[in-house]
PDB file of C-alpha atoms (C1' of nucleotides) in Angstrom:
ATOM      1  CA  UNK A   1      -4.694  -2.054  22.625  1.00  0.00           C
ATOM      2  CA  UNK A   2      -1.622  -3.972  21.586  1.00  0.00           C
ATOM      3  CA  UNK A   3       1.443  -3.267  19.546  1.00  0.00           C
ATOM      4  CA  UNK A   4       0.786  -1.528  16.239  1.00  0.00           C
ATOM      5  CA  UNK A   5       0.226  -3.802  13.275  1.00  0.00           C
ATOM      6  CA  UNK A   6       3.316  -4.704  11.307  1.00  0.00           C
ATOM      7  CA  UNK A   7       1.477  -3.329   8.307  1.00  0.00           C
ATOM      8  CA  UNK A   8       0.853   0.005   9.986  1.00  0.00           C
ATOM      9  CA  UNK A   9       4.119   1.516   8.928  1.00  0.00           C
ATOM     10  CA  UNK A  10       7.340   0.979   7.077  1.00  0.00           C
ATOM     11  CA  UNK A  11       8.945   1.281  10.524  1.00  0.00           C
ATOM     12  CA  UNK A  12       6.942  -1.628  11.861  1.00  0.00           C
ATOM     13  CA  UNK A  13       7.256  -3.733   8.737  1.00  0.00           C
ATOM     14  CA  UNK A  14      11.015  -3.416   8.708  1.00  0.00           C
ATOM     15  CA  UNK A  15      11.497  -4.133  12.388  1.00  0.00           C
ATOM     16  CA  UNK A  16      11.459  -7.827  11.481  1.00  0.00           C
ATOM     17  CA  UNK A  17      14.943  -8.972  10.419  1.00  0.00           C
ATOM     18  CA  UNK A  18      13.663 -11.479   7.851  1.00  0.00           C
ATOM     19  CA  UNK A  19      11.818  -8.745   6.074  1.00  0.00           C
ATOM     20  CA  UNK A  20      14.937  -6.639   5.958  1.00  0.00           C
ATOM     21  CA  UNK A  21      16.752  -9.636   4.498  1.00  0.00           C
ATOM     22  CA  UNK A  22      14.107  -9.987   1.829  1.00  0.00           C
ATOM     23  CA  UNK A  23      14.474  -6.366   0.841  1.00  0.00           C
ATOM     24  CA  UNK A  24      18.243  -6.752   0.777  1.00  0.00           C
ATOM     25  CA  UNK A  25      17.884  -9.681  -1.622  1.00  0.00           C
ATOM     26  CA  UNK A  26      15.548  -7.707  -3.840  1.00  0.00           C
ATOM     27  CA  UNK A  27      18.137  -4.972  -4.237  1.00  0.00           C
ATOM     28  CA  UNK A  28      19.705  -7.374  -6.735  1.00  0.00           C
ATOM     29  CA  UNK A  29      16.555  -7.172  -8.837  1.00  0.00           C
ATOM     30  CA  UNK A  30      13.241  -8.902  -9.366  1.00  0.00           C
ATOM     31  CA  UNK A  31      12.985 -12.394  -7.860  1.00  0.00           C
ATOM     32  CA  UNK A  32      10.368 -15.148  -7.720  1.00  0.00           C
ATOM     33  CA  UNK A  33       9.256 -16.350  -4.302  1.00  0.00           C
ATOM     34  CA  UNK A  34      11.089 -19.631  -4.584  1.00  0.00           C
ATOM     35  CA  UNK A  35      14.400 -17.873  -5.063  1.00  0.00           C
ATOM     36  CA  UNK A  36      13.836 -16.037  -1.811  1.00  0.00           C
ATOM     37  CA  UNK A  37      12.787 -19.230  -0.060  1.00  0.00           C
ATOM     38  CA  UNK A  38      16.030 -20.862  -1.125  1.00  0.00           C
ATOM     39  CA  UNK A  39      18.228 -17.941  -0.130  1.00  0.00           C
ATOM     40  CA  UNK A  40      16.573 -17.347   3.219  1.00  0.00           C
ATOM     41  CA  UNK A  41      16.295 -20.975   4.281  1.00  0.00           C
ATOM     42  CA  UNK A  42      12.766 -20.279   5.452  1.00  0.00           C
ATOM     43  CA  UNK A  43       9.577 -22.205   4.786  1.00  0.00           C
ATOM     44  CA  UNK A  44       7.634 -20.990   1.760  1.00  0.00           C
ATOM     45  CA  UNK A  45       4.510 -19.909   3.662  1.00  0.00           C
ATOM     46  CA  UNK A  46       6.540 -17.688   5.982  1.00  0.00           C
ATOM     47  CA  UNK A  47       8.145 -16.006   3.022  1.00  0.00           C
ATOM     48  CA  UNK A  48       4.779 -15.398   1.386  1.00  0.00           C
ATOM     49  CA  UNK A  49       3.507 -13.908   4.635  1.00  0.00           C
ATOM     50  CA  UNK A  50       6.475 -11.600   4.968  1.00  0.00           C
ATOM     51  CA  UNK A  51       6.026 -10.538   1.365  1.00  0.00           C
ATOM     52  CA  UNK A  52       2.410  -9.722   2.049  1.00  0.00           C
ATOM     53  CA  UNK A  53       3.414  -7.368   4.842  1.00  0.00           C
ATOM     54  CA  UNK A  54       5.996  -5.710   2.636  1.00  0.00           C
ATOM     55  CA  UNK A  55       3.411  -5.347  -0.095  1.00  0.00           C
ATOM     56  CA  UNK A  56       0.919  -3.748   2.260  1.00  0.00           C
ATOM     57  CA  UNK A  57       3.348  -1.047   3.268  1.00  0.00           C
ATOM     58  CA  UNK A  58       4.354  -0.530  -0.357  1.00  0.00           C
ATOM     59  CA  UNK A  59       7.931  -1.691   0.010  1.00  0.00           C
ATOM     60  CA  UNK A  60       7.587  -4.273  -2.765  1.00  0.00           C
ATOM     61  CA  UNK A  61       5.533  -4.694  -5.913  1.00  0.00           C
ATOM     62  CA  UNK A  62       4.473  -7.922  -7.590  1.00  0.00           C
ATOM     63  CA  UNK A  63       4.235  -8.935 -11.201  1.00  0.00           C
ATOM     64  CA  UNK A  64       2.691 -12.143 -12.476  1.00  0.00           C
ATOM     65  CA  UNK A  65       4.777 -14.359 -14.709  1.00  0.00           C
ATOM     66  CA  UNK A  66       2.978 -17.584 -15.507  1.00  0.00           C
ATOM     67  CA  UNK A  67       2.684 -19.619 -12.347  1.00  0.00           C
ATOM     68  CA  UNK A  68       5.268 -17.641 -10.491  1.00  0.00           C
ATOM     69  CA  UNK A  69       5.201 -14.151  -9.030  1.00  0.00           C
ATOM     70  CA  UNK A  70       8.075 -11.788  -9.374  1.00  0.00           C
ATOM     71  CA  UNK A  71       8.653  -9.423  -6.507  1.00  0.00           C
ATOM     72  CA  UNK A  72      10.425  -6.172  -6.986  1.00  0.00           C
ATOM     73  CA  UNK A  73      11.726  -3.584  -4.541  1.00  0.00           C
ATOM     74  CA  UNK A  74       9.963  -0.269  -4.128  1.00  0.00           C
ATOM     75  CA  UNK A  75      12.387   1.624  -1.959  1.00  0.00           C
ATOM     76  CA  UNK A  76      10.366   4.803  -1.822  1.00  0.00           C
ATOM     77  CA  UNK A  77       8.400   3.285   1.046  1.00  0.00           C
ATOM     78  CA  UNK A  78      11.582   3.449   3.112  1.00  0.00           C
ATOM     79  CA  UNK A  79      12.117   7.151   2.624  1.00  0.00           C
ATOM     80  CA  UNK A  80      10.295   8.158   5.837  1.00  0.00           C
ATOM     81  CA  UNK A  81      12.690   5.982   7.795  1.00  0.00           C
ATOM     82  CA  UNK A  82      15.669   7.506   6.065  1.00  0.00           C
ATOM     83  CA  UNK A  83      14.366  11.015   6.584  1.00  0.00           C
ATOM     84  CA  UNK A  84      13.742  10.434  10.260  1.00  0.00           C
ATOM     85  CA  UNK A  85      17.018   8.784  11.127  1.00  0.00           C
ATOM     86  CA  UNK A  86      18.952  11.227   8.988  1.00  0.00           C
ATOM     87  CA  UNK A  87      18.331  13.898  11.644  1.00  0.00           C
ATOM     88  CA  UNK A  88      20.403  11.890  14.069  1.00  0.00           C
ATOM     89  CA  UNK A  89      23.398  11.314  11.857  1.00  0.00           C
ATOM     90  CA  UNK A  90      25.370  14.155  13.378  1.00  0.00           C
ATOM     91  CA  UNK A  91      25.273  12.379  16.728  1.00  0.00           C
ATOM     92  CA  UNK A  92      27.756   9.752  15.640  1.00  0.00           C
ATOM     93  CA  UNK A  93      29.559  11.374  12.769  1.00  0.00           C
ATOM     94  CA  UNK A  94      33.095  12.371  13.702  1.00  0.00           C
ATOM     95  CA  UNK A  95      32.963  15.429  11.527  1.00  0.00           C
ATOM     96  CA  UNK A  96      29.989  16.674  13.482  1.00  0.00           C
ATOM     97  CA  UNK A  97      31.574  15.694  16.755  1.00  0.00           C
ATOM     98  CA  UNK A  98      34.336  18.112  15.929  1.00  0.00           C
ATOM     99  CA  UNK A  99      31.827  20.761  14.996  1.00  0.00           C
ATOM    100  CA  UNK A 100      30.081  20.227  18.306  1.00  0.00           C
ATOM    101  CA  UNK A 101      33.373  20.665  20.092  1.00  0.00           C
ATOM    102  CA  UNK A 102      33.966  23.948  18.326  1.00  0.00           C
ATOM    103  CA  UNK A 103      30.495  25.187  19.147  1.00  0.00           C
ATOM    104  CA  UNK A 104      30.908  24.225  22.772  1.00  0.00           C
ATOM    105  CA  UNK A 105      34.153  26.122  22.845  1.00  0.00           C
ATOM    106  CA  UNK A 106      32.369  29.207  21.594  1.00  0.00           C
ATOM    107  CA  UNK A 107      29.614  28.869  24.192  1.00  0.00           C
ATOM    108  CA  UNK A 108      32.259  28.583  26.870  1.00  0.00           C
ATOM    109  CA  UNK A 109      33.955  31.715  25.656  1.00  0.00           C
ATOM    110  CA  UNK A 110      30.714  33.678  25.744  1.00  0.00           C
ATOM    111  CA  UNK A 111      30.000  32.489  29.271  1.00  0.00           C
ATOM    112  CA  UNK A 112      33.476  33.571  30.330  1.00  0.00           C
ATOM    113  CA  UNK A 113      32.775  36.985  28.841  1.00  0.00           C
ATOM    114  CA  UNK A 114      29.926  37.101  31.376  1.00  0.00           C
ATOM    115  CA  UNK A 115      26.631  38.978  30.848  1.00  0.00           C
ATOM    116  CA  UNK A 116      23.139  37.488  30.476  1.00  0.00           C
ATOM    117  CA  UNK A 117      21.911  33.873  29.624  1.00  0.00           C
TER     118      UNK A 117
ATOM    119  CA  UNK B   1       7.223 -17.647  19.052  1.00  0.00           C
ATOM    120  CA  UNK B   2       5.833 -14.144  18.866  1.00  0.00           C
ATOM    121  CA  UNK B   3       7.042 -10.833  17.582  1.00  0.00           C
ATOM    122  CA  UNK B   4      10.528  -9.878  18.671  1.00  0.00           C
ATOM    123  CA  UNK B   5      10.765  -7.888  21.885  1.00  0.00           C
ATOM    124  CA  UNK B   6      10.702  -4.134  21.504  1.00  0.00           C
ATOM    125  CA  UNK B   7      13.974  -4.155  23.389  1.00  0.00           C
ATOM    126  CA  UNK B   8      15.569  -6.594  20.958  1.00  0.00           C
ATOM    127  CA  UNK B   9      16.724  -3.945  18.566  1.00  0.00           C
ATOM    128  CA  UNK B  10      16.850  -0.265  17.820  1.00  0.00           C
ATOM    129  CA  UNK B  11      14.613  -1.175  14.870  1.00  0.00           C
ATOM    130  CA  UNK B  12      11.969  -2.637  17.142  1.00  0.00           C
ATOM    131  CA  UNK B  13      12.268   0.065  19.786  1.00  0.00           C
ATOM    132  CA  UNK B  14      11.790   2.814  17.263  1.00  0.00           C
ATOM    133  CA  UNK B  15       8.856   1.230  15.482  1.00  0.00           C
ATOM    134  CA  UNK B  16       6.636   2.809  18.130  1.00  0.00           C
ATOM    135  CA  UNK B  17       5.761   6.400  17.156  1.00  0.00           C
ATOM    136  CA  UNK B  18       5.711   7.675  20.736  1.00  0.00           C
ATOM    137  CA  UNK B  19       9.244   6.531  21.232  1.00  0.00           C
ATOM    138  CA  UNK B  20      10.320   8.336  18.101  1.00  0.00           C
ATOM    139  CA  UNK B  21       8.603  11.453  19.456  1.00  0.00           C
ATOM    140  CA  UNK B  22      10.507  11.121  22.693  1.00  0.00           C
ATOM    141  CA  UNK B  23      13.803  10.921  20.853  1.00  0.00           C
ATOM    142  CA  UNK B  24      12.815  13.916  18.756  1.00  0.00           C
ATOM    143  CA  UNK B  25      12.177  15.917  21.910  1.00  0.00           C
ATOM    144  CA  UNK B  26      15.496  14.887  23.372  1.00  0.00           C
ATOM    145  CA  UNK B  27      17.318  16.279  20.347  1.00  0.00           C
ATOM    146  CA  UNK B  28      16.763  19.625  22.054  1.00  0.00           C
ATOM    147  CA  UNK B  29      18.824  18.447  25.010  1.00  0.00           C
ATOM    148  CA  UNK B  30      18.494  16.757  28.357  1.00  0.00           C
ATOM    149  CA  UNK B  31      14.954  16.673  29.779  1.00  0.00           C
ATOM    150  CA  UNK B  32      13.289  15.436  32.958  1.00  0.00           C
ATOM    151  CA  UNK B  33      10.452  12.937  32.607  1.00  0.00           C
ATOM    152  CA  UNK B  34       7.779  15.452  33.513  1.00  0.00           C
ATOM    153  CA  UNK B  35       8.776  17.693  30.639  1.00  0.00           C
ATOM    154  CA  UNK B  36       8.257  14.818  28.268  1.00  0.00           C
ATOM    155  CA  UNK B  37       4.946  13.922  29.888  1.00  0.00           C
ATOM    156  CA  UNK B  38       3.733  17.473  29.345  1.00  0.00           C
ATOM    157  CA  UNK B  39       4.889  17.706  25.746  1.00  0.00           C
ATOM    158  CA  UNK B  40       3.588  14.307  24.729  1.00  0.00           C
ATOM    159  CA  UNK B  41       0.239  14.536  26.463  1.00  0.00           C
ATOM    160  CA  UNK B  42       0.715  10.979  27.673  1.00  0.00           C
ATOM    161  CA  UNK B  43       0.300   9.512  31.138  1.00  0.00           C
ATOM    162  CA  UNK B  44       3.466   9.493  33.203  1.00  0.00           C
ATOM    163  CA  UNK B  45       3.734   5.698  33.588  1.00  0.00           C
ATOM    164  CA  UNK B  46       3.581   5.185  29.830  1.00  0.00           C
ATOM    165  CA  UNK B  47       6.368   7.660  29.340  1.00  0.00           C
ATOM    166  CA  UNK B  48       8.502   5.925  31.939  1.00  0.00           C
ATOM    167  CA  UNK B  49       7.857   2.623  30.220  1.00  0.00           C
ATOM    168  CA  UNK B  50       8.822   3.977  26.819  1.00  0.00           C
ATOM    169  CA  UNK B  51      11.954   5.456  28.332  1.00  0.00           C
ATOM    170  CA  UNK B  52      12.851   2.086  29.775  1.00  0.00           C
ATOM    171  CA  UNK B  53      12.699   0.520  26.333  1.00  0.00           C
ATOM    172  CA  UNK B  54      14.830   3.279  24.876  1.00  0.00           C
ATOM    173  CA  UNK B  55      17.318   2.840  27.690  1.00  0.00           C
ATOM    174  CA  UNK B  56      17.542  -0.895  27.100  1.00  0.00           C
ATOM    175  CA  UNK B  57      18.472  -0.443  23.473  1.00  0.00           C
ATOM    176  CA  UNK B  58      20.932   2.287  24.398  1.00  0.00           C
ATOM    177  CA  UNK B  59      19.126   5.125  22.664  1.00  0.00           C
ATOM    178  CA  UNK B  60      18.978   7.244  25.807  1.00  0.00           C
ATOM    179  CA  UNK B  61      21.014   7.675  28.975  1.00  0.00           C
ATOM    180  CA  UNK B  62      19.816   8.819  32.379  1.00  0.00           C
ATOM    181  CA  UNK B  63      21.328  11.061  34.989  1.00  0.00           C
ATOM    182  CA  UNK B  64      19.980  11.590  38.500  1.00  0.00           C
ATOM    183  CA  UNK B  65      19.283  15.119  39.615  1.00  0.00           C
ATOM    184  CA  UNK B  66      17.657  15.215  43.008  1.00  0.00           C
ATOM    185  CA  UNK B  67      14.223  13.719  42.767  1.00  0.00           C
ATOM    186  CA  UNK B  68      14.082  13.985  39.030  1.00  0.00           C
ATOM    187  CA  UNK B  69      15.827  12.051  36.302  1.00  0.00           C
ATOM    188  CA  UNK B  70      17.284  13.729  33.281  1.00  0.00           C
ATOM    189  CA  UNK B  71      17.187  11.778  30.068  1.00  0.00           C
ATOM    190  CA  UNK B  72      19.619  12.455  27.309  1.00  0.00           C
ATOM    191  CA  UNK B  73      19.804  11.222  23.729  1.00  0.00           C
ATOM    192  CA  UNK B  74      22.402   8.679  22.670  1.00  0.00           C
ATOM    193  CA  UNK B  75      22.005   8.685  18.926  1.00  0.00           C
ATOM    194  CA  UNK B  76      24.708   6.143  18.240  1.00  0.00           C
ATOM    195  CA  UNK B  77      22.157   3.415  18.902  1.00  0.00           C
ATOM    196  CA  UNK B  78      20.363   4.553  15.746  1.00  0.00           C
ATOM    197  CA  UNK B  79      23.353   4.146  13.490  1.00  0.00           C
ATOM    198  CA  UNK B  80      22.456   0.603  12.391  1.00  0.00           C
ATOM    199  CA  UNK B  81      19.116   1.893  11.157  1.00  0.00           C
ATOM    200  CA  UNK B  82      20.784   4.699   9.285  1.00  0.00           C
ATOM    201  CA  UNK B  83      23.365   2.394   7.776  1.00  0.00           C
ATOM    202  CA  UNK B  84      20.740  -0.075   6.621  1.00  0.00           C
ATOM    203  CA  UNK B  85      18.322   2.385   5.096  1.00  0.00           C
ATOM    204  CA  UNK B  86      21.129   4.380   3.547  1.00  0.00           C
ATOM    205  CA  UNK B  87      21.606   1.574   1.004  1.00  0.00           C
ATOM    206  CA  UNK B  88      18.170   2.294  -0.355  1.00  0.00           C
ATOM    207  CA  UNK B  89      18.538   6.012  -0.782  1.00  0.00           C
ATOM    208  CA  UNK B  90      19.346   5.732  -4.462  1.00  0.00           C
ATOM    209  CA  UNK B  91      15.926   4.228  -5.063  1.00  0.00           C
ATOM    210  CA  UNK B  92      14.125   7.500  -4.534  1.00  0.00           C
ATOM    211  CA  UNK B  93      16.796  10.024  -5.334  1.00  0.00           C
ATOM    212  CA  UNK B  94      16.212  11.632  -8.709  1.00  0.00           C
ATOM    213  CA  UNK B  95      19.896  11.783  -9.494  1.00  0.00           C
ATOM    214  CA  UNK B  96      20.121   8.031  -9.088  1.00  0.00           C
ATOM    215  CA  UNK B  97      16.925   7.496 -11.041  1.00  0.00           C
ATOM    216  CA  UNK B  98      18.691   9.021 -13.993  1.00  0.00           C
ATOM    217  CA  UNK B  99      21.719   6.850 -13.392  1.00  0.00           C
ATOM    218  CA  UNK B 100      19.455   3.812 -13.318  1.00  0.00           C
ATOM    219  CA  UNK B 101      17.971   4.828 -16.631  1.00  0.00           C
ATOM    220  CA  UNK B 102      21.409   5.035 -18.162  1.00  0.00           C
ATOM    221  CA  UNK B 103      22.408   1.661 -16.779  1.00  0.00           C
ATOM    222  CA  UNK B 104      19.225   0.079 -18.063  1.00  0.00           C
ATOM    223  CA  UNK B 105      19.976   1.516 -21.460  1.00  0.00           C
ATOM    224  CA  UNK B 106      23.360  -0.154 -21.420  1.00  0.00           C
ATOM    225  CA  UNK B 107      21.883  -3.486 -20.373  1.00  0.00           C
ATOM    226  CA  UNK B 108      19.402  -3.244 -23.193  1.00  0.00           C
ATOM    227  CA  UNK B 109      22.163  -2.587 -25.673  1.00  0.00           C
ATOM    228  CA  UNK B 110      24.119  -5.637 -24.512  1.00  0.00           C
ATOM    229  CA  UNK B 111      21.058  -7.826 -24.802  1.00  0.00           C
ATOM    230  CA  UNK B 112      20.506  -6.573 -28.329  1.00  0.00           C
ATOM    231  CA  UNK B 113      24.110  -7.508 -29.132  1.00  0.00           C
ATOM    232  CA  UNK B 114      23.051 -11.034 -28.143  1.00  0.00           C
ATOM    233  CA  UNK B 115      25.427 -13.714 -26.762  1.00  0.00           C
ATOM    234  CA  UNK B 116      25.334 -15.381 -23.353  1.00  0.00           C
ATOM    235  CA  UNK B 117      23.765 -14.358 -19.954  1.00  0.00           C
TER     236      UNK B 117
ATOM    237  C1'  DC C   1      -8.132 -34.066 -17.829  1.00  0.00           C
ATOM    238  C1'  DA C   2      -4.695 -35.468 -14.358  1.00  0.00           C
ATOM    239  C1'  DA C   3      -0.511 -34.536 -12.151  1.00  0.00           C
ATOM    240  C1'  DT C   4       2.718 -31.256 -10.810  1.00  0.00           C
ATOM    241  C1'  DC C   5       4.640 -27.018  -9.717  1.00  0.00           C
ATOM    242  C1'  DA C   6       4.362 -22.141  -7.539  1.00  0.00           C
ATOM    243  C1'  DT C   7       2.310 -19.396  -4.362  1.00  0.00           C
ATOM    244  C1'  DA C   8      -1.206 -17.806  -1.003  1.00  0.00           C
ATOM    245  C1'  DT C   9      -4.278 -18.432   2.818  1.00  0.00           C
ATOM    246  C1'  DA C  10      -6.281 -20.414   7.128  1.00  0.00           C
ATOM    247  C1'  DC C  11      -5.734 -22.252  11.537  1.00  0.00           C
ATOM    248  C1'  DC C  12      -3.001 -23.063  15.762  1.00  0.00           C
ATOM    249  C1'  DG C  13      -0.557 -22.016  20.278  1.00  0.00           C
ATOM    250  C1'  DA C  14       2.713 -19.143  22.562  1.00  0.00           C
ATOM    251  C1'  DT C  15       4.130 -14.727  23.569  1.00  0.00           C
ATOM    252  C1'  DA C  16       5.152  -9.768  24.187  1.00  0.00           C
ATOM    253  C1'  DT C  17       3.112  -5.863  23.589  1.00  0.00           C
ATOM    254  C1'  DC C  18       0.115  -1.486  24.596  1.00  0.00           C
ATOM    255  C1'  DG C  19      -2.677   1.799  27.530  1.00  0.00           C
ATOM    256  C1'  DG C  20      -4.866   2.226  31.974  1.00  0.00           C
ATOM    257  C1'  DA C  21      -4.973   2.171  36.875  1.00  0.00           C
ATOM    258  C1'  DA C  22      -3.004   1.368  41.184  1.00  0.00           C
ATOM    259  C1'  DT C  23       0.909   1.380  43.861  1.00  0.00           C
ATOM    260  C1'  DA C  24       5.838   1.366  45.197  1.00  0.00           C
ATOM    261  C1'  DT C  25      10.230   3.885  45.739  1.00  0.00           C
ATOM    262  C1'  DG C  26      12.734   7.709  46.733  1.00  0.00           C
ATOM    263  C1'  DT C  27      13.724  12.721  47.499  1.00  0.00           C
ATOM    264  C1'  DC C  28      12.810  17.261  49.112  1.00  0.00           C
ATOM    265  C1'  DA C  29      10.514  20.770  52.164  1.00  0.00           C
ATOM    266  C1'  DA C  30       7.878  22.441  56.204  1.00  0.00           C
TER     267       DA C  30
ATOM    268  C1'  DT D   1       8.529  13.247  60.524  1.00  0.00           C
ATOM    269  C1'  DT D   2       4.810  14.062  57.621  1.00  0.00           C
ATOM    270  C1'  DG D   3       3.335  15.355  53.313  1.00  0.00           C
ATOM    271  C1'  DA D   4       4.112  16.688  48.579  1.00  0.00           C
ATOM    272  C1'  DC D   5       6.447  15.782  44.498  1.00  0.00           C
ATOM    273  C1'  DA D   6       8.921  12.888  40.714  1.00  0.00           C
ATOM    274  C1'  DT D   7       9.492   8.661  38.752  1.00  0.00           C
ATOM    275  C1'  DA D   8       9.330   3.547  38.302  1.00  0.00           C
ATOM    276  C1'  DT D   9       7.036  -0.836  38.677  1.00  0.00           C
ATOM    277  C1'  DT D  10       3.257  -4.124  38.792  1.00  0.00           C
ATOM    278  C1'  DC D  11      -1.038  -6.033  37.397  1.00  0.00           C
ATOM    279  C1'  DC D  12      -4.710  -6.158  33.968  1.00  0.00           C
ATOM    280  C1'  DG D  13      -7.213  -7.391  29.474  1.00  0.00           C
ATOM    281  C1'  DA D  14      -7.086  -7.099  24.566  1.00  0.00           C
ATOM    282  C1'  DT D  15      -4.663  -7.901  20.567  1.00  0.00           C
ATOM    283  C1'  DA D  16      -1.498  -8.902  16.711  1.00  0.00           C
ATOM    284  C1'  DT D  17       2.220 -11.191  15.979  1.00  0.00           C
ATOM    285  C1'  DC D  18       5.463 -15.346  14.639  1.00  0.00           C
ATOM    286  C1'  DG D  19       6.624 -20.122  13.064  1.00  0.00           C
ATOM    287  C1'  DG D  20       4.532 -24.517  11.920  1.00  0.00           C
ATOM    288  C1'  DT D  21       1.402 -27.334   9.434  1.00  0.00           C
ATOM    289  C1'  DA D  22      -2.228 -28.176   6.401  1.00  0.00           C
ATOM    290  C1'  DT D  23      -4.693 -26.815   2.660  1.00  0.00           C
ATOM    291  C1'  DA D  24      -6.516 -23.837  -1.115  1.00  0.00           C
ATOM    292  C1'  DT D  25      -5.873 -21.508  -5.566  1.00  0.00           C
ATOM    293  C1'  DG D  26      -4.111 -21.249  -9.939  1.00  0.00           C
ATOM    294  C1'  DA D  27      -1.062 -22.167 -13.998  1.00  0.00           C
ATOM    295  C1'  DT D  28       1.546 -25.433 -16.743  1.00  0.00           C
ATOM    296  C1'  DT D  29       2.784 -29.827 -18.700  1.00  0.00           C
ATOM    297  C1'  DG D  30       1.962 -34.456 -20.391  1.00  0.00           C
TER     298       DG D  30
END
DNA sequence: CAATCATATACCGATATCGGAATATGTCAA
DNA sequence: TTGACATATTCCGATATCGGTATATGATTG
């Protein structure tokens, strides 16, 4: 066995920085491949390959327009990532840090009061 | 060149489902390796290896306790993932879907009015 | 129809991974 | 000190990747 395919998951697909860049560019709206090639400074075949991966995980959709292909973002594919990482937000949010402090204070108080646990 | 190292990034580290599971378990608090081994149903060496990766990207910290090692979550390492994916939230949120519809309506209107762009 | 433009695919070599198995390191207990 | 326990490291083979280069496919223009 080796590492999971890049097309296995949105997680795997998006682990590659270039692919994140591509998605970031597509936030601005539909773009033909050549636009992306120009903006990324990458060779055209590499861009097409990255787009294929993004297509396979559903993060982008394509539309034909004459001899060019217009790629468009489909952000829903990223929702699982958002949902997962969202659970960890409290670990760096100051607001929650304060809440944690309060809760710890309460625990301490209960321990001082003695009894079980 | 090959795929980026799993230790290159939080993105790469977390692309592996087992490592996400480990982090999920550590949300419940500090745990020794053997606890994780039991809960994951994985072989001990694999768990140690996954933990190493998570350590190298700063997602967990270790503390020695006799002959065992207690691993603890350090969620701050996941913030870049959260920050990145957060930008895409509007793409699946219904509230923002409605906003998009409104904006598209406005665009349409301007196009109908003609003129440049 | 030929030439050109836009994009996708195929092939290559190098590399880092993953799980499995064996083993090393280090601590505690009798 | 010997043995049991807890964890980390090393070696293995298989595999999927990435960038580069060459080429295929397909649409448009002259």
